[in-house]
C-alpha positions as a printed NumPy array, in Angstrom:
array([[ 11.467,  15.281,   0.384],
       [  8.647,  14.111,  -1.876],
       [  9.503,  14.374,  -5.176],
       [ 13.311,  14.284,  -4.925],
       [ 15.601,  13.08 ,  -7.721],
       [ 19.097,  12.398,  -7.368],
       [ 21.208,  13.714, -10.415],
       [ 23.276,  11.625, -11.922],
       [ 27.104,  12.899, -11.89 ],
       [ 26.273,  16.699, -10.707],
       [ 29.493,  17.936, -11.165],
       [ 29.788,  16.803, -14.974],
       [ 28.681,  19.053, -17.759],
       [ 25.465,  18.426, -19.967],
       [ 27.628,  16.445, -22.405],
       [ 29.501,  14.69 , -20.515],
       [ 26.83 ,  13.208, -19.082],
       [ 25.261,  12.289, -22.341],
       [ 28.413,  10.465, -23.434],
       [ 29.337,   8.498, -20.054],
       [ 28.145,   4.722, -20.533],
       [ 29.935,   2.744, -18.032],
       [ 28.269,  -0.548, -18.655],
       [ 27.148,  -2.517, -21.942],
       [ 25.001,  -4.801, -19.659],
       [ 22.721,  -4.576, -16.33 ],
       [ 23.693,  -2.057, -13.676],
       [ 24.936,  -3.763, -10.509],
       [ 22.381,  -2.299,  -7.987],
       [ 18.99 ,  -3.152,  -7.253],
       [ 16.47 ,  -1.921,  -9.34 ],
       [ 14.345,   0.704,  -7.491],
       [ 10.962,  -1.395,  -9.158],
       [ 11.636,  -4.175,  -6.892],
       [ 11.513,  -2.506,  -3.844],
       [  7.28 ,  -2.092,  -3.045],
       [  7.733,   0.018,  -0.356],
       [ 10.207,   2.552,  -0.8  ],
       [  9.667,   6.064,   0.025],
       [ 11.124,   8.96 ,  -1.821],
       [ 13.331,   9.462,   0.953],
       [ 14.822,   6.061,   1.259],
       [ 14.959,   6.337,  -2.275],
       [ 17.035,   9.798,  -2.217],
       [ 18.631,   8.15 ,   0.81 ],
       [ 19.848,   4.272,  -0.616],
       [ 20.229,   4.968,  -4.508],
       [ 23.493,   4.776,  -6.42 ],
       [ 24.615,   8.131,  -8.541],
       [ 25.817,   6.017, -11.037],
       [ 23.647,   3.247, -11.457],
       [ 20.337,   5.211, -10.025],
       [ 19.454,   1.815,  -8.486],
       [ 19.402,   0.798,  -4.583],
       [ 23.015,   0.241,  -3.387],
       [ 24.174,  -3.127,  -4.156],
       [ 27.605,  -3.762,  -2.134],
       [ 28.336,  -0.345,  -1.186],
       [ 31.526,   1.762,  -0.841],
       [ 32.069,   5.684,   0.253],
       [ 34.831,   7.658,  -1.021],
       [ 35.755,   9.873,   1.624],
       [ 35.759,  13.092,  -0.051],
       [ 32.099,  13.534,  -0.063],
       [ 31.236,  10.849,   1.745],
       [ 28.92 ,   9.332,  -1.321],
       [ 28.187,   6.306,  -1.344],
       [ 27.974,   3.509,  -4.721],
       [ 27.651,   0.252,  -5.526],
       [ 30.781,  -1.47 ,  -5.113],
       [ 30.842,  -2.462,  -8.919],
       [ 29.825,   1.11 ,  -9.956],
       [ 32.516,   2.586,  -8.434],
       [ 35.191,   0.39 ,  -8.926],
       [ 34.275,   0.62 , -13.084],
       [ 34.032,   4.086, -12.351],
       [ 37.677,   4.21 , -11.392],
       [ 38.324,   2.333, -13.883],
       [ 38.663,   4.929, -16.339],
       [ 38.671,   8.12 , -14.381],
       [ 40.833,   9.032, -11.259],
       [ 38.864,  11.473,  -9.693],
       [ 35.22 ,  11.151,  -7.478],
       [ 32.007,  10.825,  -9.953],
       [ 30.011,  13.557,  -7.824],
       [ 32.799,  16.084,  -6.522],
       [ 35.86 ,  15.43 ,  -9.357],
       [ 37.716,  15.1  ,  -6.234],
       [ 41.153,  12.562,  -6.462],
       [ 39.739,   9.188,  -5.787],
       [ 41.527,   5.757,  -5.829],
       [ 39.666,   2.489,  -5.286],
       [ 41.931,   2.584,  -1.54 ],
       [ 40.363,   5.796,  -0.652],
       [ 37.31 ,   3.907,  -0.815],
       [ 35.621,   2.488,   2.897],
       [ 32.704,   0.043,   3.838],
       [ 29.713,   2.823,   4.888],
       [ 28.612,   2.508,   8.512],
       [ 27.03 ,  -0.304,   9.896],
       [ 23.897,   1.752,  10.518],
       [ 23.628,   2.099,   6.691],
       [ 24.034,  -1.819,   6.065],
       [ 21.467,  -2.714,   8.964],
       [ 18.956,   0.098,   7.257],
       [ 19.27 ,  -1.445,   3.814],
       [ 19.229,  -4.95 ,   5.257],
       [ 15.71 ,  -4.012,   6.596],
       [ 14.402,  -2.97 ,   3.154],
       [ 11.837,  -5.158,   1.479],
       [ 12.49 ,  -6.839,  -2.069],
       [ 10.287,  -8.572,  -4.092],
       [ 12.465, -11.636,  -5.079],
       [ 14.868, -12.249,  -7.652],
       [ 12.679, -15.23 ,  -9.609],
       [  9.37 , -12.503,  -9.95 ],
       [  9.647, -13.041, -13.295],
       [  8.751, -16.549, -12.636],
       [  6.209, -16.443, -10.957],
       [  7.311, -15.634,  -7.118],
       [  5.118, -13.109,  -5.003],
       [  7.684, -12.95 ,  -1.964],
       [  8.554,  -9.788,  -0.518],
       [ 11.322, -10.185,   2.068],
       [ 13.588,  -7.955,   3.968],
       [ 17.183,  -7.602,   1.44 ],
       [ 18.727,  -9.295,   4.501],
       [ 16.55 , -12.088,   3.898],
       [ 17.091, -12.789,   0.845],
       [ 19.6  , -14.983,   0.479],
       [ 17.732, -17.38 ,   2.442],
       [ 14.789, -17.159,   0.732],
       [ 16.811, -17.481,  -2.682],
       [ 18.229, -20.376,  -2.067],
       [ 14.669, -22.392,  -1.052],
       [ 12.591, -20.457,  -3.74 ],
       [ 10.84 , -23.181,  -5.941],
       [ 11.285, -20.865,  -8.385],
       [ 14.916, -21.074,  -8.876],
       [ 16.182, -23.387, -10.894],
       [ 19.643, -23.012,  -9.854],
       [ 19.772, -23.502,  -6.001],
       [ 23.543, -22.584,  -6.017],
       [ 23.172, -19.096,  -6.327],
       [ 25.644, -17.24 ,  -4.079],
       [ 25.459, -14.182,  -2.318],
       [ 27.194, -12.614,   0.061],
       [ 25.612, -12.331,   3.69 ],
       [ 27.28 ,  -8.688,   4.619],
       [ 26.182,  -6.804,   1.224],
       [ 23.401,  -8.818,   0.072],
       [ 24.232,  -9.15 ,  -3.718],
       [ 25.75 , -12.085,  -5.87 ],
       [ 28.861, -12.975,  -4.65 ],
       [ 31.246, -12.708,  -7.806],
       [ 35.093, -14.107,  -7.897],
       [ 37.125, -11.704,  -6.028],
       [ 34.236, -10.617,  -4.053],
       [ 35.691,  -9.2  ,  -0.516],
       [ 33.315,  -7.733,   1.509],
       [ 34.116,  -6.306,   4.898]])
């Protein structure tokens, strides 16, 4: 649907929206600006309710069957003990890996590449882009790890799949 904006939390009231900060620093997805290509449906389709960025790592509570970044939810629960978009009971081991379809369609999105800012013009497919990561000449730091199933940096603890 052209035009189509996912609300953030739909199920919380007007203030509590206002006052719910779950992160002092960068949101763990992808930010939508990276992606060159993205229609409004894979964009209703692929982005986080929490983060409003493209899934990074995601997980699907089974209530709803939303899906979130891995790190979105997981502070989410944090704090709260019930679903962000139904208030539904929600543990972090109610939480499943989304279907491989899902994985293999974000996989195939293209993503302008993490050193942009330094000058990079690559656009690869999210699988990709690991690979091309790790041989950019723009990145200084060739030991940057990600993880090969979820596509985003690959943190201590990390246990995808």
């Amino acid at each position: 649907m052209p035009g189509y904006e996912i609300e953030r939390f739909p199920s919380l009231s007007a203030n509590e929206k206002s006052e719910y900060t779950p992160f002092a620093t960068k949101m763990p997805g992808y930010e939508i600006e990276r992606f060159p290509s993205l229609s409004a449906n894979e964009k209703s389709e692929y982005t986080c309710s929490i983060c409003q960025d493209i899934f990074c790592c995601p997980m699907t509570a089974p209530c709803c069957l939303q899906t979130f970044c891995e790190d979105c939810i997981h502070n989410w629960l944090q704090t709260n003990n019930t679903c962000p978009y139904d208030r539904k009971t929600l543990t972090v081991n109610g939480l499943s890996r989304p279907p491989r379809v899902l994985m293999n369609m974000l996989g195939k999105l293209k993503i302008r590449c993490d050193f942009r800012d330094k000058g990079c013009k690559e656009v690869v497919n999210l699988e990709d882009l690991i690979q091309h990561t790790t041989k950019c000449k723009y990145n200084v730091d060739k030991n940057v790890k990600k993880c090969k199933k979820c596509f985003c940096e690959q943190k201590s603890g990390h246990d995808c799949i």
